[in-house]
Amino acid sequence: MQGFWLIMVDKAIPCVELEGVPFSCLGLAETGRYIVEAAKEGRGGWVVTPNVDIVRRIVRDALFKHLVSSADIFTPDGAPIVWAARLRGDKLAERVPGSDLFLSVCEKSARGGLPVALIGGNPGVAEAAAIILRDRYPLLEVAGSVCPEFGFEKDERQLTELDEFVRHSSARIVFVGLGSPKQEHLISRLRGIRSDIWWIGVGVTFSFVAGEMARAPKWMQVIGLEWLHRMVLEPRRLIRRYLIDDLPFALVMLLKAVIYRILR
């Protein structure tokens, strides 16, 4: 592992470097426990859950790489990331998707008495997800949910309202579901207000939990085809991203992993 990443990532977490990103070797349950225990101790942090698209953005966009360089944990959301690491001879415990981490952390937060908050999603979706979370985990305290309006990132009034929400919130863990890179830009802004909060970007997760969008069947998740399910649901938005941008990048990443394994 090289560069500023080594300084930024919590040295207590074993990592595997892939495409310059230090992916955590912790599994899903271990990652959830780490976050909740750190929050109990009054320590905050930032979790980025890169899929292939986010890794591609980190590699090709220097400003985005700098933006996320201060994150504390990078979990392997995409199956090709785990495959590439294993082809290299490195051992990532398992895929740790943001959607699974969301539920794992909420369950552990309920047991640990840690309030959580939700920011993002389509109108009403964060609130609907919060209701479902309270039903599923009766001891969980949801300390508010906010759905910024479209274009909020260019509206100083809305940004100030989000600043105030965070400043006065009792939440110790905040999930931000805006998709990348909007959620990373917002987290980078808000985490400066409260150093005791854990921030986790979870993309479209609120829609999954609220039932607004169906997540891929488990078998598709296991064999790495969750992206295909998403593309079928949102073809106009995702066909270019997945087939033209991400698929070639993933194939090259896997090929580089094989070459690395042969030559080392």
PDB file of C-alpha atoms in Angstrom:
ATOM      1  CA  MET A   1       0.000   0.000   0.000  1.00  0.00           C
ATOM      2  CA  GLN A   2       1.474   3.354  -0.937  1.00  0.00           C
ATOM      3  CA  GLY A   3       0.764   7.065  -0.784  1.00  0.00           C
ATOM      4  CA  PHE A   4      -1.421   9.122   1.501  1.00  0.00           C
ATOM      5  CA  TRP A   5      -3.980   6.316   1.832  1.00  0.00           C
ATOM      6  CA  LEU A   6      -1.773   4.533   4.388  1.00  0.00           C
ATOM      7  CA  ILE A   7      -1.823   7.575   6.642  1.00  0.00           C
ATOM      8  CA  MET A   8      -5.562   8.131   6.411  1.00  0.00           C
ATOM      9  CA  VAL A   9      -6.815   4.587   7.049  1.00  0.00           C
ATOM     10  CA  ASP A  10      -7.165   3.345  10.634  1.00  0.00           C
ATOM     11  CA  LYS A  11      -4.034   1.252  11.191  1.00  0.00           C
ATOM     12  CA  ALA A  12      -5.972  -1.129  13.467  1.00  0.00           C
ATOM     13  CA  ILE A  13      -7.854  -2.447  10.428  1.00  0.00           C
ATOM     14  CA  PRO A  14      -5.988  -4.876   8.147  1.00  0.00           C
ATOM     15  CA  CYS A  15      -6.295  -3.782   4.519  1.00  0.00           C
ATOM     16  CA  VAL A  16      -5.699  -5.075   1.011  1.00  0.00           C
ATOM     17  CA  GLU A  17      -4.638  -2.508  -1.592  1.00  0.00           C
ATOM     18  CA  LEU A  18      -6.386  -2.755  -4.964  1.00  0.00           C
ATOM     19  CA  GLU A  19      -6.239  -0.058  -7.645  1.00  0.00           C
ATOM     20  CA  GLY A  20      -4.745   2.213  -4.989  1.00  0.00           C
ATOM     21  CA  VAL A  21      -7.693   1.762  -2.612  1.00  0.00           C
ATOM     22  CA  PRO A  22      -7.026   0.202   0.833  1.00  0.00           C
ATOM     23  CA  PHE A  23      -9.962  -2.177   1.207  1.00  0.00           C
ATOM     24  CA  SER A  24     -10.763  -3.375   4.708  1.00  0.00           C
ATOM     25  CA  CYS A  25     -10.289  -7.103   5.345  1.00  0.00           C
ATOM     26  CA  LEU A  26     -13.071  -7.077   7.948  1.00  0.00           C
ATOM     27  CA  GLY A  27     -16.232  -9.013   7.136  1.00  0.00           C
ATOM     28  CA  LEU A  28     -19.753  -7.622   7.365  1.00  0.00           C
ATOM     29  CA  ALA A  29     -20.391  -8.424  11.022  1.00  0.00           C
ATOM     30  CA  GLU A  30     -16.879  -7.336  12.068  1.00  0.00           C
ATOM     31  CA  THR A  31     -17.249  -4.016  10.250  1.00  0.00           C
ATOM     32  CA  GLY A  32     -20.588  -3.340  11.937  1.00  0.00           C
ATOM     33  CA  ARG A  33     -19.139  -4.147  15.360  1.00  0.00           C
ATOM     34  CA  TYR A  34     -16.115  -1.937  14.747  1.00  0.00           C
ATOM     35  CA  ILE A  35     -18.272   1.063  13.840  1.00  0.00           C
ATOM     36  CA  VAL A  36     -20.664   0.656  16.770  1.00  0.00           C
ATOM     37  CA  GLU A  37     -17.886   0.101  19.321  1.00  0.00           C
ATOM     38  CA  ALA A  38     -15.994   3.137  18.041  1.00  0.00           C
ATOM     39  CA  ALA A  39     -19.185   5.231  18.246  1.00  0.00           C
ATOM     40  CA  LYS A  40     -19.737   4.085  21.832  1.00  0.00           C
ATOM     41  CA  GLU A  41     -16.236   5.328  22.659  1.00  0.00           C
ATOM     42  CA  GLY A  42     -17.054   8.741  21.210  1.00  0.00           C
ATOM     43  CA  ARG A  43     -14.964   8.283  18.072  1.00  0.00           C
ATOM     44  CA  GLY A  44     -16.442   9.182  14.708  1.00  0.00           C
ATOM     45  CA  GLY A  45     -15.379   8.192  11.217  1.00  0.00           C
ATOM     46  CA  TRP A  46     -16.327   7.748   7.592  1.00  0.00           C
ATOM     47  CA  VAL A  47     -17.081   4.546   5.692  1.00  0.00           C
ATOM     48  CA  VAL A  48     -16.932   4.472   1.887  1.00  0.00           C
ATOM     49  CA  THR A  49     -18.397   1.359   0.234  1.00  0.00           C
ATOM     50  CA  PRO A  50     -16.833   1.291  -3.244  1.00  0.00           C
ATOM     51  CA  ASN A  51     -18.332  -0.745  -6.040  1.00  0.00           C
ATOM     52  CA  VAL A  52     -16.587  -0.915  -9.418  1.00  0.00           C
ATOM     53  CA  ASP A  53     -18.027   2.458 -10.441  1.00  0.00           C
ATOM     54  CA  ILE A  54     -16.631   4.200  -7.364  1.00  0.00           C
ATOM     55  CA  VAL A  55     -13.233   2.526  -7.757  1.00  0.00           C
ATOM     56  CA  ARG A  56     -13.156   3.713 -11.370  1.00  0.00           C
ATOM     57  CA  ARG A  57     -13.949   7.242 -10.214  1.00  0.00           C
ATOM     58  CA  ILE A  58     -11.190   7.108  -7.593  1.00  0.00           C
ATOM     59  CA  VAL A  59      -8.667   5.942 -10.192  1.00  0.00           C
ATOM     60  CA  ARG A  60      -9.599   8.446 -12.882  1.00  0.00           C
ATOM     61  CA  ASP A  61     -10.729  11.532 -10.942  1.00  0.00           C
ATOM     62  CA  ALA A  62      -7.949  13.044  -8.836  1.00  0.00           C
ATOM     63  CA  LEU A  63     -10.341  15.451  -7.098  1.00  0.00           C
ATOM     64  CA  PHE A  64     -12.656  12.622  -6.057  1.00  0.00           C
ATOM     65  CA  LYS A  65      -9.703  10.558  -4.846  1.00  0.00           C
ATOM     66  CA  HIS A  66      -8.581  13.472  -2.710  1.00  0.00           C
ATOM     67  CA  LEU A  67     -12.135  13.933  -1.424  1.00  0.00           C
ATOM     68  CA  VAL A  68     -12.429  10.364  -0.096  1.00  0.00           C
ATOM     69  CA  SER A  69      -8.803  10.066   1.013  1.00  0.00           C
ATOM     70  CA  SER A  70      -9.747  11.042   4.565  1.00  0.00           C
ATOM     71  CA  ALA A  71     -12.240   8.172   4.937  1.00  0.00           C
ATOM     72  CA  ASP A  72     -11.490   5.614   7.656  1.00  0.00           C
ATOM     73  CA  ILE A  73     -12.848   2.412   6.121  1.00  0.00           C
ATOM     74  CA  PHE A  74     -13.278   1.270   2.519  1.00  0.00           C
ATOM     75  CA  THR A  75     -15.431  -1.843   2.215  1.00  0.00           C
ATOM     76  CA  PRO A  76     -15.561  -3.985  -0.956  1.00  0.00           C
ATOM     77  CA  ASP A  77     -19.125  -3.492  -2.171  1.00  0.00           C
ATOM     78  CA  GLY A  78     -18.653  -4.977  -5.641  1.00  0.00           C
ATOM     79  CA  ALA A  79     -18.047  -8.686  -6.255  1.00  0.00           C
ATOM     80  CA  PRO A  80     -15.339  -7.998  -8.921  1.00  0.00           C
ATOM     81  CA  ILE A  81     -13.306  -6.246  -6.205  1.00  0.00           C
ATOM     82  CA  VAL A  82     -13.296  -9.389  -4.069  1.00  0.00           C
ATOM     83  CA  TRP A  83     -12.531 -11.542  -7.124  1.00  0.00           C
ATOM     84  CA  ALA A  84      -9.615  -9.317  -8.155  1.00  0.00           C
ATOM     85  CA  ALA A  85      -8.130  -9.386  -4.657  1.00  0.00           C
ATOM     86  CA  ARG A  86      -8.334 -13.177  -4.534  1.00  0.00           C
ATOM     87  CA  LEU A  87      -6.833 -13.510  -8.016  1.00  0.00           C
ATOM     88  CA  ARG A  88      -3.887 -11.473  -6.757  1.00  0.00           C
ATOM     89  CA  GLY A  89      -3.509 -13.873  -3.852  1.00  0.00           C
ATOM     90  CA  ASP A  90      -4.907 -11.455  -1.257  1.00  0.00           C
ATOM     91  CA  LYS A  91      -7.738 -12.424   1.040  1.00  0.00           C
ATOM     92  CA  LEU A  92     -10.701 -10.122   1.475  1.00  0.00           C
ATOM     93  CA  ALA A  93     -13.092 -11.749   3.948  1.00  0.00           C
ATOM     94  CA  GLU A  94     -16.206 -11.178   1.878  1.00  0.00           C
ATOM     95  CA  ARG A  95     -18.207  -8.615  -0.052  1.00  0.00           C
ATOM     96  CA  VAL A  96     -19.524  -5.910   2.289  1.00  0.00           C
ATOM     97  CA  PRO A  97     -22.269  -4.012   0.416  1.00  0.00           C
ATOM     98  CA  GLY A  98     -23.533  -0.729   1.807  1.00  0.00           C
ATOM     99  CA  SER A  99     -27.095  -2.080   1.894  1.00  0.00           C
ATOM    100  CA  ASP A 100     -26.091  -5.027   4.087  1.00  0.00           C
ATOM    101  CA  LEU A 101     -23.885  -2.846   6.276  1.00  0.00           C
ATOM    102  CA  PHE A 102     -26.835  -0.487   6.808  1.00  0.00           C
ATOM    103  CA  LEU A 103     -28.947  -3.240   8.375  1.00  0.00           C
ATOM    104  CA  SER A 104     -26.038  -4.722  10.308  1.00  0.00           C
ATOM    105  CA  VAL A 105     -25.144  -1.382  11.877  1.00  0.00           C
ATOM    106  CA  CYS A 106     -28.791  -0.567  12.655  1.00  0.00           C
ATOM    107  CA  GLU A 107     -29.229  -3.915  14.416  1.00  0.00           C
ATOM    108  CA  LYS A 108     -26.089  -3.399  16.497  1.00  0.00           C
ATOM    109  CA  SER A 109     -26.961   0.250  17.180  1.00  0.00           C
ATOM    110  CA  ALA A 110     -30.327  -0.844  18.561  1.00  0.00           C
ATOM    111  CA  ARG A 111     -28.626  -3.207  21.000  1.00  0.00           C
ATOM    112  CA  GLY A 112     -26.002  -0.627  21.889  1.00  0.00           C
ATOM    113  CA  GLY A 113     -28.380   2.304  22.399  1.00  0.00           C
ATOM    114  CA  LEU A 114     -26.867   4.420  19.625  1.00  0.00           C
ATOM    115  CA  PRO A 115     -29.227   6.781  17.762  1.00  0.00           C
ATOM    116  CA  VAL A 116     -28.993   6.843  13.963  1.00  0.00           C
ATOM    117  CA  ALA A 117     -30.200   9.310  11.319  1.00  0.00           C
ATOM    118  CA  LEU A 118     -30.970   9.054   7.604  1.00  0.00           C
ATOM    119  CA  ILE A 119     -30.221  11.675   4.945  1.00  0.00           C
ATOM    120  CA  GLY A 120     -31.220  11.259   1.303  1.00  0.00           C
ATOM    121  CA  GLY A 121     -33.482   9.097  -0.817  1.00  0.00           C
ATOM    122  CA  ASN A 122     -36.470  10.084  -2.911  1.00  0.00           C
ATOM    123  CA  PRO A 123     -39.193  12.179  -1.224  1.00  0.00           C
ATOM    124  CA  GLY A 124     -40.691  10.252   1.695  1.00  0.00           C
ATOM    125  CA  VAL A 125     -38.439   7.228   1.271  1.00  0.00           C
ATOM    126  CA  ALA A 126     -36.096   7.924   4.201  1.00  0.00           C
ATOM    127  CA  GLU A 127     -39.128   8.400   6.464  1.00  0.00           C
ATOM    128  CA  ALA A 128     -40.651   5.131   5.222  1.00  0.00           C
ATOM    129  CA  ALA A 129     -37.348   3.320   5.758  1.00  0.00           C
ATOM    130  CA  ALA A 130     -37.160   4.746   9.296  1.00  0.00           C
ATOM    131  CA  ILE A 131     -40.615   3.343  10.117  1.00  0.00           C
ATOM    132  CA  ILE A 132     -39.599  -0.102   8.881  1.00  0.00           C
ATOM    133  CA  LEU A 133     -36.356   0.050  10.872  1.00  0.00           C
ATOM    134  CA  ARG A 134     -38.273   0.867  14.066  1.00  0.00           C
ATOM    135  CA  ASP A 135     -40.574  -2.100  13.448  1.00  0.00           C
ATOM    136  CA  ARG A 136     -37.658  -4.437  12.744  1.00  0.00           C
ATOM    137  CA  TYR A 137     -35.479  -3.191  15.610  1.00  0.00           C
ATOM    138  CA  PRO A 138     -37.842  -1.885  18.329  1.00  0.00           C
ATOM    139  CA  LEU A 139     -34.965  -0.581  20.470  1.00  0.00           C
ATOM    140  CA  LEU A 140     -33.488   1.471  17.635  1.00  0.00           C
ATOM    141  CA  GLU A 141     -33.709   5.234  18.032  1.00  0.00           C
ATOM    142  CA  VAL A 142     -33.989   6.991  14.668  1.00  0.00           C
ATOM    143  CA  ALA A 143     -33.008  10.573  15.454  1.00  0.00           C
ATOM    144  CA  GLY A 144     -34.489  12.044  12.310  1.00  0.00           C
ATOM    145  CA  SER A 145     -34.612  11.588   8.549  1.00  0.00           C
ATOM    146  CA  VAL A 146     -34.099  14.265   5.926  1.00  0.00           C
ATOM    147  CA  CYS A 147     -34.694  14.198   2.187  1.00  0.00           C
ATOM    148  CA  PRO A 148     -32.918  17.138   0.511  1.00  0.00           C
ATOM    149  CA  GLU A 149     -34.683  18.532  -2.525  1.00  0.00           C
ATOM    150  CA  PHE A 150     -33.300  18.028  -6.018  1.00  0.00           C
ATOM    151  CA  GLY A 151     -30.392  20.403  -6.606  1.00  0.00           C
ATOM    152  CA  PHE A 152     -29.769  20.897  -2.889  1.00  0.00           C
ATOM    153  CA  GLU A 153     -26.003  20.825  -3.428  1.00  0.00           C
ATOM    154  CA  LYS A 154     -26.262  24.214  -5.206  1.00  0.00           C
ATOM    155  CA  ASP A 155     -28.744  25.712  -2.714  1.00  0.00           C
ATOM    156  CA  GLU A 156     -27.035  27.366   0.250  1.00  0.00           C
ATOM    157  CA  ARG A 157     -30.312  27.487   2.185  1.00  0.00           C
ATOM    158  CA  GLN A 158     -30.748  23.729   2.025  1.00  0.00           C
ATOM    159  CA  LEU A 159     -27.096  23.121   2.819  1.00  0.00           C
ATOM    160  CA  THR A 160     -27.359  25.360   5.868  1.00  0.00           C
ATOM    161  CA  GLU A 161     -30.451  23.439   7.008  1.00  0.00           C
ATOM    162  CA  LEU A 162     -28.504  20.186   6.720  1.00  0.00           C
ATOM    163  CA  ASP A 163     -25.653  21.752   8.701  1.00  0.00           C
ATOM    164  CA  GLU A 164     -28.085  22.661  11.475  1.00  0.00           C
ATOM    165  CA  PHE A 165     -29.744  19.238  11.419  1.00  0.00           C
ATOM    166  CA  VAL A 166     -26.379  17.596  12.010  1.00  0.00           C
ATOM    167  CA  ARG A 167     -25.209  20.157  14.546  1.00  0.00           C
ATOM    168  CA  HIS A 168     -28.225  19.543  16.807  1.00  0.00           C
ATOM    169  CA  SER A 169     -28.798  15.853  16.122  1.00  0.00           C
ATOM    170  CA  SER A 170     -28.442  13.193  18.811  1.00  0.00           C
ATOM    171  CA  ALA A 171     -27.409  10.683  16.121  1.00  0.00           C
ATOM    172  CA  ARG A 172     -24.085   8.931  16.500  1.00  0.00           C
ATOM    173  CA  ILE A 173     -24.291   7.219  13.119  1.00  0.00           C
ATOM    174  CA  VAL A 174     -25.645   8.929   9.987  1.00  0.00           C
ATOM    175  CA  PHE A 175     -26.460   7.072   6.774  1.00  0.00           C
ATOM    176  CA  VAL A 176     -26.369   9.148   3.588  1.00  0.00           C
ATOM    177  CA  GLY A 177     -28.220   7.697   0.607  1.00  0.00           C
ATOM    178  CA  LEU A 178     -27.689  10.042  -2.318  1.00  0.00           C
ATOM    179  CA  GLY A 179     -25.591   7.990  -4.709  1.00  0.00           C
ATOM    180  CA  SER A 180     -21.997   8.713  -5.628  1.00  0.00           C
ATOM    181  CA  PRO A 181     -20.440  11.253  -5.786  1.00  0.00           C
ATOM    182  CA  LYS A 182     -23.167  13.426  -4.201  1.00  0.00           C
ATOM    183  CA  GLN A 183     -23.132  11.511  -0.930  1.00  0.00           C
ATOM    184  CA  GLU A 184     -19.347  11.733  -0.609  1.00  0.00           C
ATOM    185  CA  HIS A 185     -19.369  15.486  -1.238  1.00  0.00           C
ATOM    186  CA  LEU A 186     -22.085  15.993   1.373  1.00  0.00           C
ATOM    187  CA  ILE A 187     -20.383  13.768   3.933  1.00  0.00           C
ATOM    188  CA  SER A 188     -17.114  15.630   3.431  1.00  0.00           C
ATOM    189  CA  ARG A 189     -18.942  18.865   4.257  1.00  0.00           C
ATOM    190  CA  LEU A 190     -20.991  17.638   7.209  1.00  0.00           C
ATOM    191  CA  ARG A 191     -18.399  15.556   9.036  1.00  0.00           C
ATOM    192  CA  GLY A 192     -16.452  18.711   9.814  1.00  0.00           C
ATOM    193  CA  ILE A 193     -19.366  19.833  11.999  1.00  0.00           C
ATOM    194  CA  ARG A 194     -19.397  16.752  14.240  1.00  0.00           C
ATOM    195  CA  SER A 195     -16.292  14.647  14.874  1.00  0.00           C
ATOM    196  CA  ASP A 196     -18.199  12.125  17.024  1.00  0.00           C
ATOM    197  CA  ILE A 197     -20.485  10.857  14.225  1.00  0.00           C
ATOM    198  CA  TRP A 198     -19.885   7.886  11.929  1.00  0.00           C
ATOM    199  CA  TRP A 199     -20.862   8.623   8.318  1.00  0.00           C
ATOM    200  CA  ILE A 200     -21.774   5.817   5.936  1.00  0.00           C
ATOM    201  CA  GLY A 201     -22.698   6.310   2.281  1.00  0.00           C
ATOM    202  CA  VAL A 202     -25.347   3.764   1.299  1.00  0.00           C
ATOM    203  CA  GLY A 203     -26.568   4.790  -2.168  1.00  0.00           C
ATOM    204  CA  VAL A 204     -30.057   3.521  -3.013  1.00  0.00           C
ATOM    205  CA  THR A 205     -30.411   1.486   0.209  1.00  0.00           C
ATOM    206  CA  PHE A 206     -33.342   3.487   1.627  1.00  0.00           C
ATOM    207  CA  SER A 207     -35.384   2.560  -1.446  1.00  0.00           C
ATOM    208  CA  PHE A 208     -34.587  -1.137  -0.914  1.00  0.00           C
ATOM    209  CA  VAL A 209     -35.620  -1.045   2.743  1.00  0.00           C
ATOM    210  CA  ALA A 210     -38.772   0.999   2.086  1.00  0.00           C
ATOM    211  CA  GLY A 211     -39.835  -1.302  -0.752  1.00  0.00           C
ATOM    212  CA  GLU A 212     -39.694   1.427  -3.383  1.00  0.00           C
ATOM    213  CA  MET A 213     -37.181  -0.634  -5.358  1.00  0.00           C
ATOM    214  CA  ALA A 214     -36.592  -4.384  -5.316  1.00  0.00           C
ATOM    215  CA  ARG A 215     -33.088  -5.561  -4.542  1.00  0.00           C
ATOM    216  CA  ALA A 216     -31.616  -8.366  -6.627  1.00  0.00           C
ATOM    217  CA  PRO A 217     -32.394 -11.925  -5.477  1.00  0.00           C
ATOM    218  CA  LYS A 218     -29.793 -13.421  -3.167  1.00  0.00           C
ATOM    219  CA  TRP A 219     -28.481 -15.776  -5.838  1.00  0.00           C
ATOM    220  CA  MET A 220     -27.707 -12.830  -8.131  1.00  0.00           C
ATOM    221  CA  GLN A 221     -25.897 -11.080  -5.291  1.00  0.00           C
ATOM    222  CA  VAL A 222     -23.832 -14.194  -4.576  1.00  0.00           C
ATOM    223  CA  ILE A 223     -22.636 -14.661  -8.171  1.00  0.00           C
ATOM    224  CA  GLY A 224     -21.949 -10.972  -8.737  1.00  0.00           C
ATOM    225  CA  LEU A 225     -24.932 -10.064 -10.930  1.00  0.00           C
ATOM    226  CA  GLU A 226     -26.631  -7.508  -8.695  1.00  0.00           C
ATOM    227  CA  TRP A 227     -25.537  -4.824 -11.155  1.00  0.00           C
ATOM    228  CA  LEU A 228     -27.488  -6.574 -13.928  1.00  0.00           C
ATOM    229  CA  HIS A 229     -30.657  -6.499 -11.849  1.00  0.00           C
ATOM    230  CA  ARG A 230     -30.192  -2.781 -11.194  1.00  0.00           C
ATOM    231  CA  MET A 231     -29.585  -2.116 -14.892  1.00  0.00           C
ATOM    232  CA  VAL A 232     -32.806  -3.907 -15.860  1.00  0.00           C
ATOM    233  CA  LEU A 233     -34.735  -1.775 -13.342  1.00  0.00           C
ATOM    234  CA  GLU A 234     -33.158   1.525 -14.489  1.00  0.00           C
ATOM    235  CA  PRO A 235     -31.879   0.947 -18.038  1.00  0.00           C
ATOM    236  CA  ARG A 236     -31.902   4.546 -19.252  1.00  0.00           C
ATOM    237  CA  ARG A 237     -29.792   5.680 -16.314  1.00  0.00           C
ATOM    238  CA  LEU A 238     -27.479   2.710 -15.885  1.00  0.00           C
ATOM    239  CA  ILE A 239     -26.830   1.001 -19.248  1.00  0.00           C
ATOM    240  CA  ARG A 240     -24.047   3.381 -20.247  1.00  0.00           C
ATOM    241  CA  ARG A 241     -22.511   3.408 -16.770  1.00  0.00           C
ATOM    242  CA  TYR A 242     -22.435  -0.348 -16.371  1.00  0.00           C
ATOM    243  CA  LEU A 243     -21.730  -1.576 -19.899  1.00  0.00           C
ATOM    244  CA  ILE A 244     -19.566   1.182 -21.365  1.00  0.00           C
ATOM    245  CA  ASP A 245     -17.823   2.647 -18.311  1.00  0.00           C
ATOM    246  CA  ASP A 246     -17.679  -0.025 -15.608  1.00  0.00           C
ATOM    247  CA  LEU A 247     -17.555  -3.384 -17.408  1.00  0.00           C
ATOM    248  CA  PRO A 248     -14.334  -2.675 -19.361  1.00  0.00           C
ATOM    249  CA  PHE A 249     -12.752  -1.230 -16.211  1.00  0.00           C
ATOM    250  CA  ALA A 250     -13.692  -4.356 -14.217  1.00  0.00           C
ATOM    251  CA  LEU A 251     -12.300  -6.691 -16.888  1.00  0.00           C
ATOM    252  CA  VAL A 252      -9.000  -4.796 -16.973  1.00  0.00           C
ATOM    253  CA  MET A 253      -8.853  -4.851 -13.170  1.00  0.00           C
ATOM    254  CA  LEU A 254      -9.297  -8.630 -13.161  1.00  0.00           C
ATOM    255  CA  LEU A 255      -6.714  -9.088 -15.907  1.00  0.00           C
ATOM    256  CA  LYS A 256      -4.196  -6.961 -14.004  1.00  0.00           C
ATOM    257  CA  ALA A 257      -4.825  -9.106 -10.933  1.00  0.00           C
ATOM    258  CA  VAL A 258      -4.035 -12.286 -12.872  1.00  0.00           C
ATOM    259  CA  ILE A 259      -0.847 -10.766 -14.316  1.00  0.00           C
ATOM    260  CA  TYR A 260       0.207  -9.598 -10.852  1.00  0.00           C
ATOM    261  CA  ARG A 261      -0.289 -13.112  -9.469  1.00  0.00           C
ATOM    262  CA  ILE A 262       1.790 -14.659 -12.279  1.00  0.00           C
ATOM    263  CA  LEU A 263       4.663 -12.185 -12.035  1.00  0.00           C
ATOM    264  CA  ARG A 264       5.068 -11.825  -8.304  1.00  0.00           C
TER     265      ARG A 264
END
